[in-house]
mmCIF file of C-alpha atoms in Angstrom:
data_model
loop_
_atom_site.group_PDB
_atom_site.id
_atom_site.type_symbol
_atom_site.label_atom_id
_atom_site.label_comp_id
_atom_site.label_asym_id
_atom_site.label_seq_id
_atom_site.Cartn_x
_atom_site.Cartn_y
_atom_site.Cartn_z
ATOM 1 C CA MET A 4 17.097 54.530 -85.192
ATOM 2 C CA PRO A 5 15.913 52.768 -81.980
ATOM 3 C CA GLY A 6 12.566 54.120 -80.816
ATOM 4 C CA HIS A 7 11.964 56.505 -83.682
ATOM 5 C CA PHE A 8 11.413 56.534 -87.427
ATOM 6 C CA GLU A 9 14.070 57.767 -89.789
ATOM 7 C CA PRO A 10 13.659 58.549 -93.497
ATOM 8 C CA LEU A 11 14.838 56.038 -96.074
ATOM 9 C CA PRO A 12 16.685 57.139 -99.214
ATOM 10 C CA GLY A 13 14.171 57.493 -102.011
ATOM 11 C CA GLY A 14 11.179 57.716 -99.655
ATOM 12 C CA GLY A 15 9.641 55.699 -96.896
ATOM 13 C CA ALA A 16 10.736 55.274 -93.287
ATOM 14 C CA ALA A 17 12.471 52.772 -91.022
ATOM 15 C CA VAL A 18 12.407 52.032 -87.302
ATOM 16 C CA ALA A 19 14.045 49.367 -85.137
ATOM 17 C CA LEU A 20 11.514 47.446 -83.045
ATOM 18 C CA ASP A 21 12.133 44.700 -80.522
ATOM 19 C CA GLU A 22 9.861 41.703 -80.014
ATOM 20 C CA VAL A 23 7.888 43.338 -77.193
ATOM 21 C CA GLU A 24 7.282 46.509 -79.219
ATOM 22 C CA ILE A 25 6.168 44.477 -82.241
ATOM 23 C CA SER A 26 3.798 42.491 -80.042
ATOM 24 C CA ILE A 27 2.309 45.610 -78.419
ATOM 25 C CA ILE A 28 1.647 47.435 -81.698
ATOM 26 C CA ARG A 29 0.210 44.317 -83.337
ATOM 27 C CA SER A 30 -2.064 43.589 -80.382
ATOM 28 C CA LEU A 31 -3.345 47.179 -80.329
ATOM 29 C CA ALA A 32 -3.992 47.104 -84.089
ATOM 30 C CA VAL A 33 -5.940 43.822 -83.764
ATOM 31 C CA GLN A 34 -8.026 45.310 -80.938
ATOM 32 C CA LEU A 35 -8.708 48.376 -83.072
ATOM 33 C CA LEU A 36 -9.884 46.153 -85.944
ATOM 34 C CA GLU A 37 -12.212 44.272 -83.608
ATOM 35 C CA LEU A 38 -13.620 47.530 -82.265
ATOM 36 C CA ILE A 39 -14.230 49.032 -85.717
ATOM 37 C CA GLY A 40 -15.902 45.809 -86.856
ATOM 38 C CA PRO A 41 -16.398 44.351 -90.338
ATOM 39 C CA GLY A 42 -17.650 46.362 -93.281
ATOM 40 C CA PRO A 43 -21.081 45.727 -94.833
ATOM 41 C CA ALA A 44 -19.574 43.505 -97.544
ATOM 42 C CA GLU A 45 -17.590 41.476 -94.984
ATOM 43 C CA GLU A 46 -20.585 40.396 -92.912
ATOM 44 C CA GLU A 47 -21.570 36.757 -93.284
ATOM 45 C CA GLY A 48 -23.799 36.179 -96.292
ATOM 46 C CA ALA A 49 -23.591 39.817 -97.397
ATOM 47 C CA ASP A 50 -23.691 40.693 -101.088
ATOM 48 C CA PRO A 51 -20.337 42.423 -101.896
ATOM 49 C CA LEU A 52 -21.937 44.528 -104.651
ATOM 50 C CA ALA A 53 -24.735 45.677 -102.360
ATOM 51 C CA GLY A 54 -22.088 46.501 -99.770
ATOM 52 C CA LEU A 55 -20.651 49.122 -102.107
ATOM 53 C CA PHE A 56 -23.946 51.023 -101.998
ATOM 54 C CA ALA A 57 -24.877 50.355 -98.375
ATOM 55 C CA GLU A 58 -25.763 53.348 -96.273
ATOM 56 C CA GLY A 59 -23.996 53.769 -92.972
ATOM 57 C CA PRO A 60 -25.468 54.517 -89.568
ATOM 58 C CA SER A 61 -27.091 57.872 -88.924
ATOM 59 C CA GLU A 62 -26.511 57.940 -85.157
ATOM 60 C CA PRO A 63 -23.112 58.396 -83.499
ATOM 61 C CA PRO A 64 -21.633 55.262 -81.907
ATOM 62 C CA SER A 65 -22.342 54.643 -78.229
ATOM 63 C CA ASP A 66 -18.799 53.430 -77.456
ATOM 64 C CA PRO A 67 -16.655 56.441 -76.408
ATOM 65 C CA VAL A 68 -13.677 55.240 -78.467
ATOM 66 C CA LEU A 69 -15.744 54.887 -81.637
ATOM 67 C CA LYS A 70 -17.372 58.221 -80.906
ATOM 68 C CA ARG A 71 -13.846 59.725 -80.830
ATOM 69 C CA LEU A 72 -12.828 57.947 -84.032
ATOM 70 C CA PHE A 73 -16.052 58.867 -85.847
ATOM 71 C CA PRO A 74 -17.147 62.245 -84.457
ATOM 72 C CA ASP A 75 -20.090 64.249 -85.741
ATOM 73 C CA ALA A 76 -19.042 66.401 -88.688
ATOM 74 C CA TYR A 77 -21.476 69.246 -88.014
ATOM 75 C CA GLY A 78 -21.607 71.710 -85.174
ATOM 76 C CA ASP A 79 -19.004 73.548 -83.190
ATOM 77 C CA PRO A 80 -18.414 71.734 -79.888
ATOM 78 C CA GLY A 81 -17.194 75.024 -78.405
ATOM 79 C CA ARG A 82 -20.430 76.802 -79.308
ATOM 80 C CA PRO A 83 -23.693 75.305 -78.105
ATOM 81 C CA PRO A 84 -26.715 75.697 -80.396
ATOM 82 C CA ALA A 85 -28.605 78.950 -79.983
ATOM 83 C CA ASP A 86 -31.990 77.225 -79.693
ATOM 84 C CA ALA A 87 -33.827 73.933 -80.149
ATOM 85 C CA GLU A 88 -34.299 74.567 -83.859
ATOM 86 C CA GLU A 89 -30.569 74.989 -84.452
ATOM 87 C CA ALA A 90 -29.836 71.890 -82.338
ATOM 88 C CA ALA A 91 -32.289 69.829 -84.419
ATOM 89 C CA GLU A 92 -30.793 71.185 -87.645
ATOM 90 C CA ARG A 93 -27.284 70.238 -86.520
ATOM 91 C CA ARG A 94 -28.411 66.716 -85.629
ATOM 92 C CA ALA A 95 -30.116 66.284 -89.003
ATOM 93 C CA HIS A 96 -27.039 67.467 -90.950
ATOM 94 C CA ALA A 97 -24.726 65.287 -88.851
ATOM 95 C CA ALA A 98 -26.956 62.228 -89.335
ATOM 96 C CA GLU A 99 -27.125 62.734 -93.101
ATOM 97 C CA PHE A 100 -23.368 63.231 -93.400
ATOM 98 C CA ARG A 101 -22.650 60.187 -91.216
ATOM 99 C CA ARG A 102 -25.018 57.994 -93.254
ATOM 100 C CA TYR A 103 -23.000 58.544 -96.435
ATOM 101 C CA THR A 104 -19.456 58.741 -95.077
ATOM 102 C CA GLU A 105 -19.013 56.487 -92.040
ATOM 103 C CA ASN A 106 -18.738 53.206 -93.977
ATOM 104 C CA ASP A 107 -15.880 54.649 -96.063
ATOM 105 C CA LEU A 108 -14.177 56.048 -92.974
ATOM 106 C CA ARG A 109 -14.412 52.686 -91.252
ATOM 107 C CA ALA A 110 -13.027 50.935 -94.340
ATOM 108 C CA GLY A 111 -10.042 53.309 -94.424
ATOM 109 C CA LYS A 112 -9.293 52.758 -90.745
ATOM 110 C CA ARG A 113 -9.567 48.972 -91.192
ATOM 111 C CA GLU A 114 -7.136 49.110 -94.145
ATOM 112 C CA ASN A 115 -4.651 51.132 -92.098
ATOM 113 C CA ALA A 116 -4.814 48.720 -89.155
ATOM 114 C CA LEU A 117 -4.460 45.723 -91.485
ATOM 115 C CA ALA A 118 -1.411 47.317 -93.134
ATOM 116 C CA VAL A 119 0.214 47.592 -89.702
ATOM 117 C CA ILE A 120 -0.564 43.953 -88.887
ATOM 118 C CA HIS A 121 0.681 42.672 -92.259
ATOM 119 C CA THR A 122 3.973 44.565 -92.118
ATOM 120 C CA LEU A 123 4.583 43.398 -88.544
ATOM 121 C CA ASP A 124 3.735 39.809 -89.483
ATOM 122 C CA GLY A 125 6.342 40.066 -92.233
ATOM 123 C CA LEU A 126 8.859 41.097 -89.586
ATOM 124 C CA SER A 127 7.882 38.249 -87.276
ATOM 125 C CA ALA A 128 8.418 35.769 -90.087
ATOM 126 C CA ALA A 129 11.900 37.198 -90.683
ATOM 127 C CA GLY A 130 13.192 36.040 -87.285
ATOM 128 C CA ALA A 131 13.165 36.536 -83.533
ATOM 129 C CA GLY A 132 14.788 39.212 -81.409
ATOM 130 C CA GLY A 133 13.343 42.229 -83.153
ATOM 131 C CA ALA A 134 14.051 43.749 -86.536
ATOM 132 C CA VAL A 135 14.209 46.925 -88.555
ATOM 133 C CA LEU A 136 10.819 47.773 -90.026
ATOM 134 C CA GLU A 137 11.082 49.454 -93.432
ATOM 135 C CA LEU A 138 7.981 51.132 -94.829
ATOM 136 C CA SER A 139 7.253 52.354 -98.329
ATOM 137 C CA PRO A 140 5.820 55.892 -98.620
ATOM 138 C CA GLU A 141 2.312 54.397 -98.989
ATOM 139 C CA ASP A 142 2.747 52.122 -95.961
ATOM 140 C CA SER A 143 4.123 55.086 -94.012
ATOM 141 C CA ARG A 144 0.872 56.973 -94.610
ATOM 142 C CA ARG A 145 -1.180 53.949 -93.576
ATOM 143 C CA TRP A 146 0.914 53.534 -90.440
ATOM 144 C CA LEU A 147 0.478 57.210 -89.658
ATOM 145 C CA GLY A 148 -3.302 56.879 -89.870
ATOM 146 C CA ALA A 149 -3.273 53.758 -87.691
ATOM 147 C CA LEU A 150 -0.973 55.312 -85.071
ATOM 148 C CA ASN A 151 -3.281 58.315 -84.889
ATOM 149 C CA ASP A 152 -6.323 56.051 -84.428
ATOM 150 C CA LEU A 153 -4.565 54.001 -81.749
ATOM 151 C CA ARG A 154 -3.638 57.138 -79.810
ATOM 152 C CA LEU A 155 -7.198 58.470 -80.091
ATOM 153 C CA ALA A 156 -8.523 55.139 -78.805
ATOM 154 C CA ILE A 157 -6.151 55.085 -75.834
ATOM 155 C CA ALA A 158 -6.795 58.770 -75.093
ATOM 156 C CA SER A 159 -10.513 58.041 -75.024
ATOM 157 C CA ARG A 160 -10.078 55.151 -72.575
ATOM 158 C CA LEU A 161 -7.852 57.359 -70.383
ATOM 159 C CA GLU A 162 -10.279 60.290 -70.774
ATOM 160 C CA ILE A 163 -7.512 62.508 -72.179
ATOM 161 C CA THR A 164 -8.911 65.471 -74.080
ATOM 162 C CA GLU A 165 -5.846 67.765 -74.035
ATOM 163 C CA GLU A 166 -2.149 66.938 -74.452
ATOM 164 C CA ASP A 167 -1.437 68.580 -71.073
ATOM 165 C CA GLU A 168 -3.579 65.931 -69.398
ATOM 166 C CA ALA A 169 -1.282 63.252 -70.832
ATOM 167 C CA ASP A 170 1.659 65.002 -69.179
ATOM 168 C CA ASP A 171 -0.140 64.805 -65.825
ATOM 169 C CA LEU A 172 -0.801 61.105 -66.352
ATOM 170 C CA TYR A 173 2.886 60.577 -67.134
ATOM 171 C CA ARG A 174 3.598 61.380 -63.490
ATOM 172 C CA LEU A 175 1.332 58.581 -62.230
ATOM 173 C CA PRO A 176 2.960 56.184 -59.746
ATOM 174 C CA ASP A 177 4.079 52.858 -61.198
ATOM 175 C CA GLU A 178 1.427 50.959 -59.240
ATOM 176 C CA ASP A 179 -1.405 52.901 -60.910
ATOM 177 C CA PRO A 180 -3.236 50.492 -63.264
ATOM 178 C CA ARG A 181 -3.409 53.198 -65.953
ATOM 179 C CA LYS A 182 0.374 53.571 -66.138
ATOM 180 C CA PRO A 183 1.037 50.951 -68.878
ATOM 181 C CA MET A 184 -1.648 52.490 -71.088
ATOM 182 C CA VAL A 185 -0.222 55.976 -70.509
ATOM 183 C CA MET A 186 3.271 54.769 -71.429
ATOM 184 C CA ALA A 187 1.894 53.172 -74.615
ATOM 185 C CA TYR A 188 0.095 56.429 -75.466
ATOM 186 C CA LEU A 189 3.283 58.471 -75.069
ATOM 187 C CA TRP A 190 5.436 55.932 -76.938
ATOM 188 C CA LEU A 191 3.019 55.800 -79.876
ATOM 189 C CA GLY A 192 3.054 59.605 -79.884
ATOM 190 C CA GLY A 193 6.827 59.582 -80.309
ATOM 191 C CA LEU A 194 6.559 57.092 -83.180
ATOM 192 C CA GLN A 195 3.835 59.174 -84.798
ATOM 193 C CA GLU A 196 5.796 62.410 -84.514
ATOM 194 C CA THR A 197 8.972 60.964 -86.024
ATOM 195 C CA LEU A 198 7.013 59.236 -88.798
ATOM 196 C CA VAL A 199 5.404 62.569 -89.697
ATOM 197 C CA SER A 200 8.854 64.125 -89.970
ATOM 198 C CA THR A 201 9.923 61.499 -92.536
ATOM 199 C CA LEU A 202 6.968 62.431 -94.751
ATOM 200 C CA LEU A 203 7.718 66.163 -94.786
ATOM 201 C CA PRO A 204 9.424 67.489 -97.938
#
């Protein structure tokens, strides 16, 4: 079980994590929460009922990580628009779609990150020296979403667009300042892959 998820009888997954691994995942999840920011209903003085009907932003985020987490839904990045009219049409469709979906997407990503933090905090309270993390099927899906978001965030910071580029970064010398982030990216990828396998029928 060390280093990878295994299925639990009756559903769910388990993985053994040491104190350092718990600390790394928790810290990354907290940073992700801070980056995503609060929802409309969580802002100070906001009306929770109004928050349910709040429209989201219409422009893509300026931060490259958020842009990766919340990409435009319209347009084929591999095919540039044929003319200015098509480009304007794509922007209009993307803005409209973003306005009505981004708040929900952000809420889902916040819930996933919070699920990771809460389950790890439960482990920390259980004792020092590491522990076996056991996830229910629902928590497994939330963890899977959070692991995917964390890898996308790290890939964005490392400017990784293809998996092959991650392999090249793996060969970085130890003194390269990007090396710890690359190792975290690869480690989270292993966790993600084995967690996926526990969810397959």
